[in-house]
PDB file of C-alpha atoms in Angstrom:
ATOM      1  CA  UNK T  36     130.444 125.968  30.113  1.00  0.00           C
ATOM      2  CA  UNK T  37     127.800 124.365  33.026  1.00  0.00           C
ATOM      3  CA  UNK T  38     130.132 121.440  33.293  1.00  0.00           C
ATOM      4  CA  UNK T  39     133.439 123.375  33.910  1.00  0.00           C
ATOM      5  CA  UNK T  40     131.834 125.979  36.177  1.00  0.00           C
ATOM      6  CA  UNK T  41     132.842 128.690  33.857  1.00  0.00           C
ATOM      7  CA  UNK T  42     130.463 132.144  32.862  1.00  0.00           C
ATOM      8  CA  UNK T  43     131.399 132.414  29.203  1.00  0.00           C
ATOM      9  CA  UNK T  44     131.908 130.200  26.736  1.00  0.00           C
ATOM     10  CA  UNK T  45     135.277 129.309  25.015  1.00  0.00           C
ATOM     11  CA  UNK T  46     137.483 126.929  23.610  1.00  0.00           C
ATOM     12  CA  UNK T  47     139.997 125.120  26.211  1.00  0.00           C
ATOM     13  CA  UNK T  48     143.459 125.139  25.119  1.00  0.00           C
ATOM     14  CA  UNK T  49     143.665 121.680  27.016  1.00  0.00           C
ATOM     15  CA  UNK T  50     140.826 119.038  28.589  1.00  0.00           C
ATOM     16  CA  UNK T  51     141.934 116.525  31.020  1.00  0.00           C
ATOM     17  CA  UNK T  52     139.583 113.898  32.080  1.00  0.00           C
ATOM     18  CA  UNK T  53     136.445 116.280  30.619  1.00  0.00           C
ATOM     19  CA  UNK T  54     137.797 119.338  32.390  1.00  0.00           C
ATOM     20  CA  UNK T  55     139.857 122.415  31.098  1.00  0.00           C
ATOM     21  CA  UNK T  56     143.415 122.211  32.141  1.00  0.00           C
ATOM     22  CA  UNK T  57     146.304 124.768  32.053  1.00  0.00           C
ATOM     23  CA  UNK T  58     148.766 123.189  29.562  1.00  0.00           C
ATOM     24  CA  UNK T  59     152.209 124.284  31.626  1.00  0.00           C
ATOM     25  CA  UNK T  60     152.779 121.584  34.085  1.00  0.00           C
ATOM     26  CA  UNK T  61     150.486 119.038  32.003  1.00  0.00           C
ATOM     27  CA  UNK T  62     152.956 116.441  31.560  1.00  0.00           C
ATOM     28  CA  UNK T  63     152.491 115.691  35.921  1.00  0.00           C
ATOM     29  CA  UNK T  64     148.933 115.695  35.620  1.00  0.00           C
ATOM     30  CA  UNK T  65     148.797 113.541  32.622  1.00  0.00           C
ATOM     31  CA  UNK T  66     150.876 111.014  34.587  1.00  0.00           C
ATOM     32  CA  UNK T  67     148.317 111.452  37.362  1.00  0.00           C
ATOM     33  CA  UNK T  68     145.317 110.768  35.698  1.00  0.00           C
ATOM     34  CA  UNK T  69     147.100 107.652  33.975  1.00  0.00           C
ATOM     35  CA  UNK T  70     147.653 106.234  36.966  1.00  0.00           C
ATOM     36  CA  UNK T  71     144.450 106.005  37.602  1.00  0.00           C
ATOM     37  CA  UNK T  72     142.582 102.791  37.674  1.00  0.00           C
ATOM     38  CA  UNK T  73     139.705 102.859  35.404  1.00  0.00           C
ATOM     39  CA  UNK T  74     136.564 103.055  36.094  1.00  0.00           C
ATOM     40  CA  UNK T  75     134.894 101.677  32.879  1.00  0.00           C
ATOM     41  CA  UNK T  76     135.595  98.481  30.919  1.00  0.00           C
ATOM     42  CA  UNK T  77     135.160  98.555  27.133  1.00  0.00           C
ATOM     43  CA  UNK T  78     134.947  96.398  24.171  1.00  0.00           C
ATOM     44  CA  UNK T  79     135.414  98.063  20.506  1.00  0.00           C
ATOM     45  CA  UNK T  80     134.596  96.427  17.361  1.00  0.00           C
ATOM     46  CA  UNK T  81     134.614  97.568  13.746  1.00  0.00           C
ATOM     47  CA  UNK T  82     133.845  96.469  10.405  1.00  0.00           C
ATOM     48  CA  UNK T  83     135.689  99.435   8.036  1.00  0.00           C
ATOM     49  CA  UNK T  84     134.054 100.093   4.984  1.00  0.00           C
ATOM     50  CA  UNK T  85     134.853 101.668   2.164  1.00  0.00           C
ATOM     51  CA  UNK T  86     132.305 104.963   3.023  1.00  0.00           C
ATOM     52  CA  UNK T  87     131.345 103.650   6.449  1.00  0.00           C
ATOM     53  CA  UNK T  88     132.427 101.766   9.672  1.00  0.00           C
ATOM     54  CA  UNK T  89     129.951 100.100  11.682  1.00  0.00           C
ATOM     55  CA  UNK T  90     130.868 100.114  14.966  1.00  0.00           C
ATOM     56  CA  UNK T  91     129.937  97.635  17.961  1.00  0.00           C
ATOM     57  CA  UNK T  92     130.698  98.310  22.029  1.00  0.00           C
ATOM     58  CA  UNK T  93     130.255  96.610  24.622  1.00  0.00           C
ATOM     59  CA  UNK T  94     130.869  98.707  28.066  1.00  0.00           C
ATOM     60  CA  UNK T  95     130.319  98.813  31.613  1.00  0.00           C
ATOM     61  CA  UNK T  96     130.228 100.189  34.987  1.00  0.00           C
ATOM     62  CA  UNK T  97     131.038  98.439  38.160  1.00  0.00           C
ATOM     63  CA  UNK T  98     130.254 101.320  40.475  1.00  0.00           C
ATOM     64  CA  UNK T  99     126.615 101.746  39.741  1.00  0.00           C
ATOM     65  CA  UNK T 100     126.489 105.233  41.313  1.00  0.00           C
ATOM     66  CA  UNK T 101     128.693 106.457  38.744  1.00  0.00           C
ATOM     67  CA  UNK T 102     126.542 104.100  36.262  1.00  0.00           C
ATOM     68  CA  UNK T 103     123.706 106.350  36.680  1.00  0.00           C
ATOM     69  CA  UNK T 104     125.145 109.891  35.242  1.00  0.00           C
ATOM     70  CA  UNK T 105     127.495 108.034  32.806  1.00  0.00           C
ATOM     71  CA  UNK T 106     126.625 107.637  28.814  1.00  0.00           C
ATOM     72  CA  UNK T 107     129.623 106.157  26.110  1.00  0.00           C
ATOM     73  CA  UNK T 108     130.502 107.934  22.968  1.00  0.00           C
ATOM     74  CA  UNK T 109     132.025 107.108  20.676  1.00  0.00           C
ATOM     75  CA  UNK T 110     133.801 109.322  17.681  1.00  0.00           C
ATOM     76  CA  UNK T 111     135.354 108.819  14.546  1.00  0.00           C
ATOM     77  CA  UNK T 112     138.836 110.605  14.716  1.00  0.00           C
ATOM     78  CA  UNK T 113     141.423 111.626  12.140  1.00  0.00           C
ATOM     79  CA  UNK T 114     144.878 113.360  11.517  1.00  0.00           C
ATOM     80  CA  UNK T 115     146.552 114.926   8.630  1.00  0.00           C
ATOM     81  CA  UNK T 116     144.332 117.665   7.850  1.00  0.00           C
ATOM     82  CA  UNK T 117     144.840 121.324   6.954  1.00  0.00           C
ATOM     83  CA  UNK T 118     142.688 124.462   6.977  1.00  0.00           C
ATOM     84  CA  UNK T 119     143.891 128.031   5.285  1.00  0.00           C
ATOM     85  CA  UNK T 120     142.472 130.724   7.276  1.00  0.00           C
ATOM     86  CA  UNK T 121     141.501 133.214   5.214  1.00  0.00           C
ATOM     87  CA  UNK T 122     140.607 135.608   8.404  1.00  0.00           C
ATOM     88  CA  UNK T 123     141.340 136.872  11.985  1.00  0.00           C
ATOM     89  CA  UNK T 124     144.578 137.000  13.838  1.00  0.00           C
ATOM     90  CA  UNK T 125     146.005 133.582  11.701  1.00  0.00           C
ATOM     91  CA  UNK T 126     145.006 135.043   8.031  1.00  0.00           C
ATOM     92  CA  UNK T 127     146.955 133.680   5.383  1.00  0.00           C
ATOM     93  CA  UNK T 128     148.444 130.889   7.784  1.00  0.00           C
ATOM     94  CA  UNK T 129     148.004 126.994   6.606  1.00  0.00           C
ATOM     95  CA  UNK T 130     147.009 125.250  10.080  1.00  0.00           C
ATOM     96  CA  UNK T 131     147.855 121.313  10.642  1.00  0.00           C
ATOM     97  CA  UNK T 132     145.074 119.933  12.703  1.00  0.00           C
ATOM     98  CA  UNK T 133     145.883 116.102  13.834  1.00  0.00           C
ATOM     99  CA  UNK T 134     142.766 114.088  16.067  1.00  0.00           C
ATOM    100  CA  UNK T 135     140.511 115.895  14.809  1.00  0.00           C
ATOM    101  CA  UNK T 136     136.438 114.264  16.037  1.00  0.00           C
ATOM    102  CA  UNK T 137     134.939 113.973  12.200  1.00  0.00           C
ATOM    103  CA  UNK T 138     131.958 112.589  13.669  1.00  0.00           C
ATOM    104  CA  UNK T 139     130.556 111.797  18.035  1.00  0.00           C
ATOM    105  CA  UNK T 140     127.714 109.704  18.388  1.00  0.00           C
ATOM    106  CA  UNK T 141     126.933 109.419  21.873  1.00  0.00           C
ATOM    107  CA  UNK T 142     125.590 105.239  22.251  1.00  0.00           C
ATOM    108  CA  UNK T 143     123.776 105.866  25.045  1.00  0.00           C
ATOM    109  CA  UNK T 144     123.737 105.559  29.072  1.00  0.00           C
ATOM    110  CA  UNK T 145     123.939 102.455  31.223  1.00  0.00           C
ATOM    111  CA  UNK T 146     121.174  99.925  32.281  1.00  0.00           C
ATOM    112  CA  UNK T 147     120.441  99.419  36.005  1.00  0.00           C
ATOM    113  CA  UNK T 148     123.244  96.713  36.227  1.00  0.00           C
ATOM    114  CA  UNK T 149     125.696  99.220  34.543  1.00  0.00           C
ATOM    115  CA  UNK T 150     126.029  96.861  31.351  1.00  0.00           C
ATOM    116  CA  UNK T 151     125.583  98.913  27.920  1.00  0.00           C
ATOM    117  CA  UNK T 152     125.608  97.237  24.448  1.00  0.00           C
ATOM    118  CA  UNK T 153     124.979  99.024  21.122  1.00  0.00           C
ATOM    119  CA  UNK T 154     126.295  99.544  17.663  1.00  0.00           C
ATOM    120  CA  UNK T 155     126.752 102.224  14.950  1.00  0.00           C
ATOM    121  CA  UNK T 156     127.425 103.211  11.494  1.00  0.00           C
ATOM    122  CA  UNK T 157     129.602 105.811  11.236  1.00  0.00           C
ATOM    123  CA  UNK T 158     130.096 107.375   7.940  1.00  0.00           C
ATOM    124  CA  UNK T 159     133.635 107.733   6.893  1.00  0.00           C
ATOM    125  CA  UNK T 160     134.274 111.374   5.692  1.00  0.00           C
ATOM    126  CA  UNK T 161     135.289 112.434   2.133  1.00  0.00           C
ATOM    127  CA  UNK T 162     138.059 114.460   2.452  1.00  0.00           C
ATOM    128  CA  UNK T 163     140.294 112.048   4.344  1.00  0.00           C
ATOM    129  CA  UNK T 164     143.391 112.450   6.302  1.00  0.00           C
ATOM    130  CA  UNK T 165     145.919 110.030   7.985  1.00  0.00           C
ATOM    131  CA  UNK T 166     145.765 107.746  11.129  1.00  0.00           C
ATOM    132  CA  UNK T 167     141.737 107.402  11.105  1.00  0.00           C
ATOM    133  CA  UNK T 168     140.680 105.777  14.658  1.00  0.00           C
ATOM    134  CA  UNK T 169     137.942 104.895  16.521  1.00  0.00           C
ATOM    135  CA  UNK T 170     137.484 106.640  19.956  1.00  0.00           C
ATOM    136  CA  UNK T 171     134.953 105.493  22.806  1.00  0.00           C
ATOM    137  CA  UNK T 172     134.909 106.869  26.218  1.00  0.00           C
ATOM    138  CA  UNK T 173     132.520 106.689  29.405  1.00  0.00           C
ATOM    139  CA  UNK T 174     132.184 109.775  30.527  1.00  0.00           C
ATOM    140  CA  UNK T 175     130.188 111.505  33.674  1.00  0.00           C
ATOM    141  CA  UNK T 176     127.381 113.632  32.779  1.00  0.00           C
ATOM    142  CA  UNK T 177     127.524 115.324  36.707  1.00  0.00           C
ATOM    143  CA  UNK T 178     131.181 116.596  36.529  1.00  0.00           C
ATOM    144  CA  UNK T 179     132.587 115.366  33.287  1.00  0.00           C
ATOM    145  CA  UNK T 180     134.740 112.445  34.634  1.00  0.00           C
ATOM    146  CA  UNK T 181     135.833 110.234  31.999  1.00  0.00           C
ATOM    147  CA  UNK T 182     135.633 107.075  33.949  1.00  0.00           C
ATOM    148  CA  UNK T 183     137.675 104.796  30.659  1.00  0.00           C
ATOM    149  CA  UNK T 184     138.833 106.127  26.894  1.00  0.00           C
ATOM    150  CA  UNK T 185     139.782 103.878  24.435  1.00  0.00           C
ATOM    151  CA  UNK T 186     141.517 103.828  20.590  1.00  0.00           C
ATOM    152  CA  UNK T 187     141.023 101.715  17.962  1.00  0.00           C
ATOM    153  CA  UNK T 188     143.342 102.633  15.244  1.00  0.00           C
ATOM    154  CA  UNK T 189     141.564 102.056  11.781  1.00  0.00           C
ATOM    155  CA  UNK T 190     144.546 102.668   9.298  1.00  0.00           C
ATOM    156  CA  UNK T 191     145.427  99.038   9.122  1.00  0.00           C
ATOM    157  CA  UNK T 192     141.866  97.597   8.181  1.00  0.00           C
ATOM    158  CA  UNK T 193     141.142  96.934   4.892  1.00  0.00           C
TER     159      UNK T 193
END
């Protein structure tokens, strides 16, 4: 809510780089924002367990204004789940929810150089859909900038 400027809070249909977006017209903005040269480098490693991945990054900042304000996150994401609502405007209706964050650990902000190194363990949920992947992204405290997002697709890892 304090990040987008807003006076209630909600859920966004639509974020785009950390702010809510209108979703007609997306596709140019998308575009936009890809064209973007990144701000952010990073590294992802994981070791997938069977009931946990454990997760190293290595990331940085060039610019280190935008180093100060910026911390990396990094979530555990997965498709191929369901939900029957059993109340509200979509009772009775089965809902498909794909990229779904089963778990956000923020690693942490940036040293004075704008180097950051860490690692997790990220338990891997029980009920488990399809396509699990590993997300990290640098994002802007100040404004909600993400300055670099990147996917690790886990479903080929042992």
């Amino acid at each position: 809510m304090r990040a987008n400027g807003a006076t209630f809070v909600y859920t966004p249909q639509v974020l785009l780089q950390g702010h809510a977006f209108a979703w007609r017209g997306a596709d140019g903005a998308i575009d936009a924002a890809a064209r973007q040269p990144a701000r952010a480098t990073i590294a992802l490693d994981a070791d997938v367990r069977p009931h946990e991945v454990i997760v190293s990054v290595d990331a940085g900042v060039p610019d280190r204004a935008l180093s100060r304000d910026a911390r990396l996150f990094v979530a555990y994401v997965d498709s191929g789940l369901g939900s029957d609502v059993k109340g509200g405007e979509n009772r009775g209706v089965h809902l498909a929810h794909d990229h779904v964050a089963r778990t956000l650990r923020e690693a942490g902000g940036f040293d004075a150089m704008g180097r950051l190194r860490a690692s997790a363990t990220l338990a891997r949920p029980h009920e488990e859909g399809t396509h699990p992947t590993l997300v990290a992204f640098v994002q802007r405290t100040a404004n909600g900038d993400v300055l670099q997002a990147l996917a690790l697709p886990l479903d080929r890892c042992p």
